[in-house]
Coordinates of C-alpha atoms and ligand atoms in Angstrom, one line a residue:
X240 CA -13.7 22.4 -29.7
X241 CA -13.3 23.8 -33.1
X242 CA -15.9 26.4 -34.4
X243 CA -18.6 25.2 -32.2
X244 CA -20.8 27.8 -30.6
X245 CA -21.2 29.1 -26.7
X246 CA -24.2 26.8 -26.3
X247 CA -22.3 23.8 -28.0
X248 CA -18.8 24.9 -25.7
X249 CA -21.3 25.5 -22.7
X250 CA -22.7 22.2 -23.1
X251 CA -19.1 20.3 -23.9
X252 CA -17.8 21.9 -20.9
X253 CA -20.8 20.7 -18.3
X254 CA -20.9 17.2 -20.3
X255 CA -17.0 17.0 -19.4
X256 CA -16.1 16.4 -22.7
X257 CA -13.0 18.7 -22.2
X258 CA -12.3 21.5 -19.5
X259 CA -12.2 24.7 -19.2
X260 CA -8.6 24.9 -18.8
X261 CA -8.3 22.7 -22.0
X262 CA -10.4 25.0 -24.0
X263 CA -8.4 28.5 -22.6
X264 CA -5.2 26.5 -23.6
X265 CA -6.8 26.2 -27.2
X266 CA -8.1 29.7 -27.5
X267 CA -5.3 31.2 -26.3
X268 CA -3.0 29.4 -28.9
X269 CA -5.8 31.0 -31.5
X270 CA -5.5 34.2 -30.2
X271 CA -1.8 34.2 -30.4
X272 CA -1.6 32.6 -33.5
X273 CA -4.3 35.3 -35.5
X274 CA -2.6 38.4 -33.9
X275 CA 0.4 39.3 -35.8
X276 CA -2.4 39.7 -38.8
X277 CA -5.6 40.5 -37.2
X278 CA -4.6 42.7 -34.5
X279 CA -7.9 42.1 -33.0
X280 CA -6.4 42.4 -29.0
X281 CA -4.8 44.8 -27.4
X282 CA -3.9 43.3 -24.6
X283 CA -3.6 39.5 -23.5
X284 CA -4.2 38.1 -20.2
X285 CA -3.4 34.4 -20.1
X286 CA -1.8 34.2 -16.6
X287 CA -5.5 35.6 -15.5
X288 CA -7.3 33.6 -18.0
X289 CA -5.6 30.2 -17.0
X290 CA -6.2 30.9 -13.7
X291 CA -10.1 32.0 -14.2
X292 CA -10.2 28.8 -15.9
X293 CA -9.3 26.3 -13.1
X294 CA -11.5 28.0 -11.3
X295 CA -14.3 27.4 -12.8
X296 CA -13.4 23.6 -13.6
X297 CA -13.7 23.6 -9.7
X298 CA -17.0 24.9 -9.7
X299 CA -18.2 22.3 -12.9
X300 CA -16.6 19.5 -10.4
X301 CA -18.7 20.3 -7.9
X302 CA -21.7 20.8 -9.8
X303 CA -22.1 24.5 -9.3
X304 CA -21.6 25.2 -13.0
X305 CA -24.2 27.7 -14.6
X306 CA -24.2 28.1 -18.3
X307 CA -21.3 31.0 -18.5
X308 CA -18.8 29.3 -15.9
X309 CA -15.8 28.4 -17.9
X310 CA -16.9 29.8 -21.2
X311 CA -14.3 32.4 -22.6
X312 CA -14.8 35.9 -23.6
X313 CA -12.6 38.6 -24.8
X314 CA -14.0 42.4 -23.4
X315 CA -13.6 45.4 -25.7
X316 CA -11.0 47.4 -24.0
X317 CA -13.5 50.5 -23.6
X318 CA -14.9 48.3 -20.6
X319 CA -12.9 49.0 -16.9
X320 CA -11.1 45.7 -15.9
X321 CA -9.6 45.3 -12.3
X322 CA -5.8 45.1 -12.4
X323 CA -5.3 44.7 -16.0
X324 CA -5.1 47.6 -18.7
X325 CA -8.0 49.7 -20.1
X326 CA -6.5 51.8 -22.7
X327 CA -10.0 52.7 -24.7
X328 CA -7.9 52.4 -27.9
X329 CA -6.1 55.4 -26.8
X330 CA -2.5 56.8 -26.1
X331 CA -3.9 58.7 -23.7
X332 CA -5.1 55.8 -21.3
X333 CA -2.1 53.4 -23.2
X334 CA -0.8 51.5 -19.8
X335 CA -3.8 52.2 -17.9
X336 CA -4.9 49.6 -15.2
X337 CA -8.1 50.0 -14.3
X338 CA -8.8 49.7 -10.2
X339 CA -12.2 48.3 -10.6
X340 CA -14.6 46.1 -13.0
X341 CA -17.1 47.4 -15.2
X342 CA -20.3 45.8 -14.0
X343 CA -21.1 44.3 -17.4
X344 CA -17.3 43.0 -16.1
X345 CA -18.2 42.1 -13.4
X346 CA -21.5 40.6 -13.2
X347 CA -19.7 38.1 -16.8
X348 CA -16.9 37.4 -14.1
X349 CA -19.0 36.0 -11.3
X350 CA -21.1 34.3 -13.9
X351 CA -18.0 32.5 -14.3
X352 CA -16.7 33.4 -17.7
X353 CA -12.8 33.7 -18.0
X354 CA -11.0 36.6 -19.7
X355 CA -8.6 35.9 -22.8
X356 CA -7.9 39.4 -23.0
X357 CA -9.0 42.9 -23.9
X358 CA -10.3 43.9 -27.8
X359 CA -8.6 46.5 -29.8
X360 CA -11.1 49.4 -30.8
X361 CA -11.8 52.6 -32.7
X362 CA -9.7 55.4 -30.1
X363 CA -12.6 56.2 -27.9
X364 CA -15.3 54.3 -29.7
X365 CA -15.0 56.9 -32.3
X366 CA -14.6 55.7 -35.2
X367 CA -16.5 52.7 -38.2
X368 CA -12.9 51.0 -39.3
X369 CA -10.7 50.2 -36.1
X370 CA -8.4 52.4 -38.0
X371 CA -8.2 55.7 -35.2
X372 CA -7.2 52.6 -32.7
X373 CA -3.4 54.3 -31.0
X374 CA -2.8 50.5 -31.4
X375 CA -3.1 50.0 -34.8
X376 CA -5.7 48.7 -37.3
X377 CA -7.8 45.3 -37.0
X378 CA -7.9 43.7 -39.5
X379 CA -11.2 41.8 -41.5
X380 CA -10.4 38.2 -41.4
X381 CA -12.5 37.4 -44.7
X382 CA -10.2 39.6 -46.1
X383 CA -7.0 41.0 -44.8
X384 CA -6.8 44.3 -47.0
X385 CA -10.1 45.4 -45.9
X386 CA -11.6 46.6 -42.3
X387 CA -13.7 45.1 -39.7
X388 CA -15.9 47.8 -39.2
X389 CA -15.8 49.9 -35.9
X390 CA -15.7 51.2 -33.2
X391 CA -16.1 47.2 -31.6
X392 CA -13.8 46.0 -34.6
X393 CA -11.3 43.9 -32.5
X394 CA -14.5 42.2 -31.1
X395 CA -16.4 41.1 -34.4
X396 CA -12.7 40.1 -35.9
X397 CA -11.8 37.9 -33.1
X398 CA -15.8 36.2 -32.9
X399 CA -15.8 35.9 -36.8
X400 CA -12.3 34.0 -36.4
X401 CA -13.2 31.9 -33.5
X402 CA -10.9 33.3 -31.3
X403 CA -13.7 33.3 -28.3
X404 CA -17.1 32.5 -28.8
X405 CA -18.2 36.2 -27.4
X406 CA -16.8 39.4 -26.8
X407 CA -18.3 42.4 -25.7
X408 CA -18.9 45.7 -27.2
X409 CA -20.4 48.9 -26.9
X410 CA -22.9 50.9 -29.2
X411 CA -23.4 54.7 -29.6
X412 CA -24.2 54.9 -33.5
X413 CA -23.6 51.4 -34.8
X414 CA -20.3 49.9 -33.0
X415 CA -21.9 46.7 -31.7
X416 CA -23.8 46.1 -35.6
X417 CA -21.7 47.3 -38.4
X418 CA -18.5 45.5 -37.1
X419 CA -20.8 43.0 -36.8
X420 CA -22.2 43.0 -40.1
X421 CA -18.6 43.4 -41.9
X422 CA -17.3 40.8 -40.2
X423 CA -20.0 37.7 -40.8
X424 CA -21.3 37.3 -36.9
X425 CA -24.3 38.5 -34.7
X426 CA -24.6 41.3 -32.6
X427 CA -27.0 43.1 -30.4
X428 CA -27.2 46.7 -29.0
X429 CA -30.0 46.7 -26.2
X430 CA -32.5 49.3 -25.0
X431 CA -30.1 51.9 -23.9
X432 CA -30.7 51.4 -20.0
X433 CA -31.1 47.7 -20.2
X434 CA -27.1 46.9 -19.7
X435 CA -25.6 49.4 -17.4
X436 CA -23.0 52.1 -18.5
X437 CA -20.9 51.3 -15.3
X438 CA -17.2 51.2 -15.9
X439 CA -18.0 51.5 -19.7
X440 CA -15.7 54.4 -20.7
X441 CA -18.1 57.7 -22.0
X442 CA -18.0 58.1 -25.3
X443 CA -21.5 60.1 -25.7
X444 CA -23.2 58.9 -22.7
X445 CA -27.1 59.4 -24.0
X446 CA -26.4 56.7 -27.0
X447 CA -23.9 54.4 -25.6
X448 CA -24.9 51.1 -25.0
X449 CA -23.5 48.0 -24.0
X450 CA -24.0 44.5 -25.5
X451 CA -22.7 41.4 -27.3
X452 CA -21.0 39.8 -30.2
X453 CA -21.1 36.3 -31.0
X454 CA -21.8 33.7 -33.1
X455 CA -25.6 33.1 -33.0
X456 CA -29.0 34.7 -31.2
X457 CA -29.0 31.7 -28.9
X458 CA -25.3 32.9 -28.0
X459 CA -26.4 36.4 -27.3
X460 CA -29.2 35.5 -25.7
X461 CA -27.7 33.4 -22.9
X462 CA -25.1 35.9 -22.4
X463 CA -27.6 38.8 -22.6
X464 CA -29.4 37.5 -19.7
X465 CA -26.4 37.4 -17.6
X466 CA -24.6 40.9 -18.6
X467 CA -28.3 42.8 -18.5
X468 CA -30.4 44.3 -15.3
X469 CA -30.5 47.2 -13.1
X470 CA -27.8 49.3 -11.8
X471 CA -27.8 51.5 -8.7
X472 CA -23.9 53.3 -9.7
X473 CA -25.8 54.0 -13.4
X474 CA -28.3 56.3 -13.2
X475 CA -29.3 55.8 -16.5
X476 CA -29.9 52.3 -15.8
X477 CA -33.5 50.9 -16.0
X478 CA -35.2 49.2 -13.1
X479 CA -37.0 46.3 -14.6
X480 CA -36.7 42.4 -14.6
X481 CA -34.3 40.7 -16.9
X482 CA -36.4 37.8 -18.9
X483 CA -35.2 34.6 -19.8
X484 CA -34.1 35.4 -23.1
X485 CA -33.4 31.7 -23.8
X486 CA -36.3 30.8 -23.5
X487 CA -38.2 33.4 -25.6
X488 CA -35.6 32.1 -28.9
X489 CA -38.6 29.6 -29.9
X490 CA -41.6 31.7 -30.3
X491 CA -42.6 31.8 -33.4
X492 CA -42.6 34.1 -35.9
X493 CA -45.7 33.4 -37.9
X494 CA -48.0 36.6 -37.8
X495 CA -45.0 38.4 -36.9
X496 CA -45.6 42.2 -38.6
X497 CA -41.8 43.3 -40.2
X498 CA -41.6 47.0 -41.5
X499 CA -39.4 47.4 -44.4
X500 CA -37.9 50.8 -43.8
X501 CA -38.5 52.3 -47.5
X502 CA -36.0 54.8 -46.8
X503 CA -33.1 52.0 -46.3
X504 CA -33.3 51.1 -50.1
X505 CA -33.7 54.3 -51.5
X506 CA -30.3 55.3 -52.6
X507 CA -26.3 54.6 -51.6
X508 CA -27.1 50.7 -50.7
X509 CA -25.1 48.2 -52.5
X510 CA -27.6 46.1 -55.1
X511 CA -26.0 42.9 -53.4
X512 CA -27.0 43.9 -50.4
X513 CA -30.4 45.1 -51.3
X514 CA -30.6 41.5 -52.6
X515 CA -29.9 39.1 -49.9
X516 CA -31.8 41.5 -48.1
X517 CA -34.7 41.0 -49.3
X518 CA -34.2 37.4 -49.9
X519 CA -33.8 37.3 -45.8
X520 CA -37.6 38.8 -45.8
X521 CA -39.1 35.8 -47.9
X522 CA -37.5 33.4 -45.5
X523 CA -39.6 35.6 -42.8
X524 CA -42.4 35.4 -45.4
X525 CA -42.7 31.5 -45.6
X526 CA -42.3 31.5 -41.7
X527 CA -45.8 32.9 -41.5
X528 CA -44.3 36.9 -41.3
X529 CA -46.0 39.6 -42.5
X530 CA -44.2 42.1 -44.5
X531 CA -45.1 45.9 -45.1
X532 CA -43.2 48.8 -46.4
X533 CA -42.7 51.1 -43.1
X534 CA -41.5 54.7 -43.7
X535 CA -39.5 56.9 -41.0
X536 CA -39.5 60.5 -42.9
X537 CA -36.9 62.3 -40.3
X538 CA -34.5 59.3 -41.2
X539 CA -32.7 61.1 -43.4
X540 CA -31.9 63.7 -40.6
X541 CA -29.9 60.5 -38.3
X542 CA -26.2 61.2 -39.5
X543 CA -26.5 64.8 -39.4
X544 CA -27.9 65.3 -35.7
X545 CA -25.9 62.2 -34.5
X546 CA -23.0 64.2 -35.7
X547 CA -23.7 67.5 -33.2
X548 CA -25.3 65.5 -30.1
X549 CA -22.3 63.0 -29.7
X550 CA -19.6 65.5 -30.3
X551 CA -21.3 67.7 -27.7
X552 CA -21.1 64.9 -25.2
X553 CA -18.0 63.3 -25.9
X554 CA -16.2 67.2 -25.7
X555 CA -18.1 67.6 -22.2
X556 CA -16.9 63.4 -21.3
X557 CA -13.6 63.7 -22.3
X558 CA -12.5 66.8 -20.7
X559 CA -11.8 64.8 -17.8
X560 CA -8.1 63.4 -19.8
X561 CA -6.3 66.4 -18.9
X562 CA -3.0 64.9 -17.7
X563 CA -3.6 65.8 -13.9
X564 CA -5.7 62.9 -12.4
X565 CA -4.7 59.9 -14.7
X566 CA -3.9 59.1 -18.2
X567 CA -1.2 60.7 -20.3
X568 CA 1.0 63.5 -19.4
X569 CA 3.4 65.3 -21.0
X570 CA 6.7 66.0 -19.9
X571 CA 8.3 69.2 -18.2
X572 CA 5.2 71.0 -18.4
X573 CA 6.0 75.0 -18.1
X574 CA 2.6 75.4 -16.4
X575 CA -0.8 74.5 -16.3
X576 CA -2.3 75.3 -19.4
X577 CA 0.7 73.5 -21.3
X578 CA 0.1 70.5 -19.0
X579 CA -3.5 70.2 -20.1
X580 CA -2.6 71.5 -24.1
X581 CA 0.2 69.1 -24.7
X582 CA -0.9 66.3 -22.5
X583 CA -4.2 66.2 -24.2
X584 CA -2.3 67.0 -27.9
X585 CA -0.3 64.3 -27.4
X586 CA -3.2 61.4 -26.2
X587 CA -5.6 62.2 -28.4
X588 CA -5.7 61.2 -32.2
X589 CA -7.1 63.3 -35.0
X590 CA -10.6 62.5 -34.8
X591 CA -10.7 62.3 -31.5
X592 CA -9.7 66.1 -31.6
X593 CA -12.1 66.6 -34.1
X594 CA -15.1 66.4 -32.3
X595 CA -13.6 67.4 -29.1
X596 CA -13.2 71.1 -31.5
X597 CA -17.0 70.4 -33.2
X598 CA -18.8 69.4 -29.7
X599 CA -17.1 72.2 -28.3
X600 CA -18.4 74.5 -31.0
X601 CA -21.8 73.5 -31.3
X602 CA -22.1 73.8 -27.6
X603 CA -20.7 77.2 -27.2
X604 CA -23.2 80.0 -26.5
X605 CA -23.8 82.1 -29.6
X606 CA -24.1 78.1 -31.7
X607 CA -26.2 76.5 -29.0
X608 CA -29.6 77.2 -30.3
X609 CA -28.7 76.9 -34.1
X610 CA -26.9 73.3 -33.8
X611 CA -27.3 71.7 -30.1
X612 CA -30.8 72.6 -29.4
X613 CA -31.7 72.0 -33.4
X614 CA -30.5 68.3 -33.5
X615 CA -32.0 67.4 -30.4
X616 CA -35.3 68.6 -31.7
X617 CA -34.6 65.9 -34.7
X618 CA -33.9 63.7 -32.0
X619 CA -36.7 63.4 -30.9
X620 CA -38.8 63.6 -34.5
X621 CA -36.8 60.3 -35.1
X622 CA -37.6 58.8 -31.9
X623 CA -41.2 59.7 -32.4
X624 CA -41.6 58.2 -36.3
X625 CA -40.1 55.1 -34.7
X626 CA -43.1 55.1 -32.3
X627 CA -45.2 55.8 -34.8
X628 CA -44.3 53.0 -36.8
X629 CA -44.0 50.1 -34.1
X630 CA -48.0 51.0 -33.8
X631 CA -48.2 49.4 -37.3
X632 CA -45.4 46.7 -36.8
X633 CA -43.8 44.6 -34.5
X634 CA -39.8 44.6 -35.6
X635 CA -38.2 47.1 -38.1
X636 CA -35.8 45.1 -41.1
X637 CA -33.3 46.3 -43.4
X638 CA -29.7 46.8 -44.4
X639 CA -27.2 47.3 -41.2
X640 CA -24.7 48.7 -44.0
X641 CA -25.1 50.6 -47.0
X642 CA -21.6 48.5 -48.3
X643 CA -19.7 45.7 -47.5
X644 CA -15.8 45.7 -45.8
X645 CA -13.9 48.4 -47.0
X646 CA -10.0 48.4 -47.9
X647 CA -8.2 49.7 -45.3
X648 CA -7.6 53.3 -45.4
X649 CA -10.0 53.9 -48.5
X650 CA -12.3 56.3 -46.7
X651 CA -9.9 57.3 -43.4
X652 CA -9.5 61.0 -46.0
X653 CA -12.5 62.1 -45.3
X654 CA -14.6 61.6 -42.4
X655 CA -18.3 62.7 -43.7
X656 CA -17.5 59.3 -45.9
X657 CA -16.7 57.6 -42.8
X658 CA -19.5 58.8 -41.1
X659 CA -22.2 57.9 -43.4
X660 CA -21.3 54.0 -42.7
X661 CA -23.8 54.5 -40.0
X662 CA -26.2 55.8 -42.0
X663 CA -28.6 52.9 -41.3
X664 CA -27.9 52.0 -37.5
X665 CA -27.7 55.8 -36.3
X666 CA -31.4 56.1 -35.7
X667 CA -31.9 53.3 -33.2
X668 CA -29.2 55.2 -30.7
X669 CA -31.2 58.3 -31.2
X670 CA -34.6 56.9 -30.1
X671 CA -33.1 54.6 -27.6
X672 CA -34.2 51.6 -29.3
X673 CA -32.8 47.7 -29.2
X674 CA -31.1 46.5 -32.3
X675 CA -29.5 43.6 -34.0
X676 CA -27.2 42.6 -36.7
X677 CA -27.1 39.2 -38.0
X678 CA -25.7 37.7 -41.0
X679 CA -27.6 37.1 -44.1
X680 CA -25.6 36.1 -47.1
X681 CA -22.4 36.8 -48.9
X682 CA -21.2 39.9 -52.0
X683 CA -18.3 38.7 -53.4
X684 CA -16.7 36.9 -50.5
X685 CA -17.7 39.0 -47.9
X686 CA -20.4 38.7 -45.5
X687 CA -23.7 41.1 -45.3
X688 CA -25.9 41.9 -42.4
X689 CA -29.5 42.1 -41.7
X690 CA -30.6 44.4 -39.3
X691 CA -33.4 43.9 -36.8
X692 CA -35.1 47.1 -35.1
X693 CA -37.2 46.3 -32.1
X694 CA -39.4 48.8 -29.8
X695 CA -38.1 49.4 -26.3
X696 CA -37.2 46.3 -24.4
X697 CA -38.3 43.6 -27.6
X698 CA -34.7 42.0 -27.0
X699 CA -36.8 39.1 -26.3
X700 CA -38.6 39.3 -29.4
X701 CA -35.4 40.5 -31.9
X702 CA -33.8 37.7 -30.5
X703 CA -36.6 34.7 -31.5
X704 CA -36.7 36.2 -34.8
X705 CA -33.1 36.7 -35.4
X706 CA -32.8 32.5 -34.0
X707 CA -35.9 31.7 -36.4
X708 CA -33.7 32.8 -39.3
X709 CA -30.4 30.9 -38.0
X710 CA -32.6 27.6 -37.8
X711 CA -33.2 28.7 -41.9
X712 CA -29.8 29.3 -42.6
X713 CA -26.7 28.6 -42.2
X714 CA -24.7 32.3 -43.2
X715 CA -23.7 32.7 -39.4
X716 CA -22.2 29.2 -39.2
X717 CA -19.7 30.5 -42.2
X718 CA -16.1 30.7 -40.7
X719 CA -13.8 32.8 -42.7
X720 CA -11.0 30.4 -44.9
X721 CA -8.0 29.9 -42.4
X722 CA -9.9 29.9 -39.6
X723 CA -11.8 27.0 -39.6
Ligands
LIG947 N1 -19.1 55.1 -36.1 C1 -19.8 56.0 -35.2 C2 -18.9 57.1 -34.7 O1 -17.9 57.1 -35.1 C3 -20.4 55.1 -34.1 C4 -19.4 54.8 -33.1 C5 -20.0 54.0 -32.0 O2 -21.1 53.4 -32.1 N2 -19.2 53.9 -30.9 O3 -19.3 57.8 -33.8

């Protein structure tokens, strides 16, 4: 059962060459064993999991099993969970049990995967280290000194470590593919309405997305299928048919049209990176791919507007933690405002409070105009030079990151650092768009990812190209030393 893939386990399980309940066991005894140094979950549910697990060995007896039933998956602990805790990486939500499923919960549960437990996170999904977590760091198991990348960095530690062959994760400026890119394994971030918001806790509820982590395209493809569709309780959710993404993995990519972004390579990207990079593109290149320089010119504008419009919607999502309803309060308040001023001072971390203060500001009346209304004008010049440029090619390619892992608390001083992590995957939240990180080669020991930008709803097509690559190479098969 070791390192083998969800197809692979998928496959072992239906071919009865070990059960569910044999392979929970074993995962379990991973999780527990990589915690006390990863730190990738929060919270543990093996009663549940075991449980989950000979239930769905029932359902392969009777020959009911789909792909998913008694595959495990860990959720990122931003995602609402019946009758187990939901903290959100948060003090202010520590202890929390949820009293529903998240649909992308949901619909994963009666596809019969069983929960291991819940993935630590950036606090709020704000964050690119898993270092704001109120639970503590995760940390990068190619290298314990440096990060995973965030805000989903308990889910791309415990998939790079084989600790479940999936976990989910959620997207607003890069969470899904920078963890993923830092930490060796494949993710995707869908077309924002394609996976429904449900449950998903707001972060900045125009970019978040939901999706997946795991070890290959074919992985995230047969889980995609089952996690994606319409939602009537999202309203953001998009009415459309859910294709067999399996099935689209083998079409090929010759006269496929890639657009290398120019503006990717200009300046701040690692030469390491730069290189495998662009030795990813000739393996495109002898697949029959055509490659062209693409250029977005309000790029350069993604960090900066990202910066305002999240902010804005987080400090409008998040006033609903105010110590009445649920979450933390504070003790022996004197009245109510120093129920709501210490109960929020107390469960929320520094940069959570910081953009509460900067959405807050940029929203207010006499800064609307000047910061609100002025970054969602560059909004949508990004979204529009993305359209612009799928007329001339079919998939976008570059760096996900300008660097590889970081040390741990080498750039937690000074956030516009932090921020510019993002630099790269920032663009495809703006305009809406599906996007992928997968792993293409390796800068001194540590893994690098290539990203994959698609027009709306090409999940289908990201994902055939992103599998076309993985039949190339074998970077994504790479399983950090000591966790093989
Ligand atoms: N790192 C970005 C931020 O801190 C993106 C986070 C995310 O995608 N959830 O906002």
């Amino acid at each position: 059962m070791k390192g083998r893939s969800l197809a692979e386990l998928s496959a072992g399980l239906r071919g009865r060459e070990f059960s569910s309940v044999e392979l929970t066991r074993h995962l379990l005894g991973r999780v527990a064993a990589a915690q006390p140094t990863l730190n990738a979950l929060v919270c543990i549910t093996a009663d549940l999991a075991l449980a989950q697990a000979q239930a769905a060995d029932r359902e392969i007896a009777a020959g009911r099993a789909g792909p998913l039933t008694g595959v495990p998956i860990i959720h990122k602990d931003i995602f609402c969970t019946d009758g187990v805790q939901t903290s959100c990486g948060s003090r202010m939500l520590a202890g929390f049990i949820a009293p529903y499923d998240a649909t992308v919960v949901a619909k994963l549960r009666s596809a019969g995967m069983v929960m291991l437990g819940k993935a630590n996170m950036d606090e709020f999904a704000m964050g690119s280290s898993n270092e704001t977590s109120f639970f503590g760091p995760v940390r990068n198991p190619w290298d314990l000194a440096r990060v995973p990348g965030g805000s989903s960095g308990g889910s791309a530690a415990a998939v790079a470590a084989r600790l479940a062959p999936a976990a989910t994760a959620t997207d607003t400026g890069g969470s899904i593919r920078q963890p993923a890119a830092l930490c060796g394994v494949t993710g995707i971030k869908p077309t924002y309405g394609r996976v429904s918001r449900y449950g998903m806790i707001a972060f900045a509820s125009s970019l978040d997305q939901g999706g997946i982590i795991t070890v290959s395209a074919e992985d995230a493809a047969i889980i995609l299928g089952a996690m994606a569709g319409f939602d009537p309780r999202d309203s953001t959710s998009v009415d459309r048919p859910v294709p067999d993404y399996r099935t689209a993995l083998d079409r090929p990519v010759a006269g496929l049209r890639i657009g290398l972004l120019k503006e990717f390579f200009e300046k701040g990207l690692e030469p390491d990176i730069e290189r495998h990079v662009r030795a990813a593109l000739e393996v495109y290149r002898r697949l029959g791919a055509v490659v062209k320089e693409v250029s977005l010119p309000s790029i350069g504008l993604s960090v900066p507007a990202y910066y305002v419009v999240a902010p804005a919607e987080c400090s409008s999502n998040l006033a609903r933690f105010d110590g009445v309803r649920f979450g933390h309060r504070c003790q022996d308040p004197r009245d109510l405002a120093d129920l709501y001023r210490r109960s929020r001072g107390e469960g929320f971390g520094a940069e959570v409070k910081r953009r509460i203060i900067t959405g807050t500001y940029v929203l207010s009346a006499g800064y609307y105009d000047a910061y609100y209304l002025k970054a969602q004008r560059v909004r949508q010049l990004i979204a529009t030079d993305f359209e612009r440029a799928f007329a001339e090619v079919d998939v976008i390619m570059g760096p996900t990151t300008p660097t590889t892992a970081f040390e741990l608390g080498a750039k937690t001083a000074d956030p516009v650092t932090m921020y510019l992590n993002d630099i790269y995957t920032i663009g495809a939240n703006l305009a809406g768009l599906p996007a992928m990180s997968i792993p293409c080669g390796f800068a001194a020991g540590l893994p690098v990812g290539l990203q994959l930008i698609g027009p709306h709803f090409s999940e289908e097509r990201l994902l055939g190209a992103a599998h076309a690559y993985q039949r190339e190479t074998d970077w994504h098969r790479r399983v950090p030393p000591g966790y093989e």
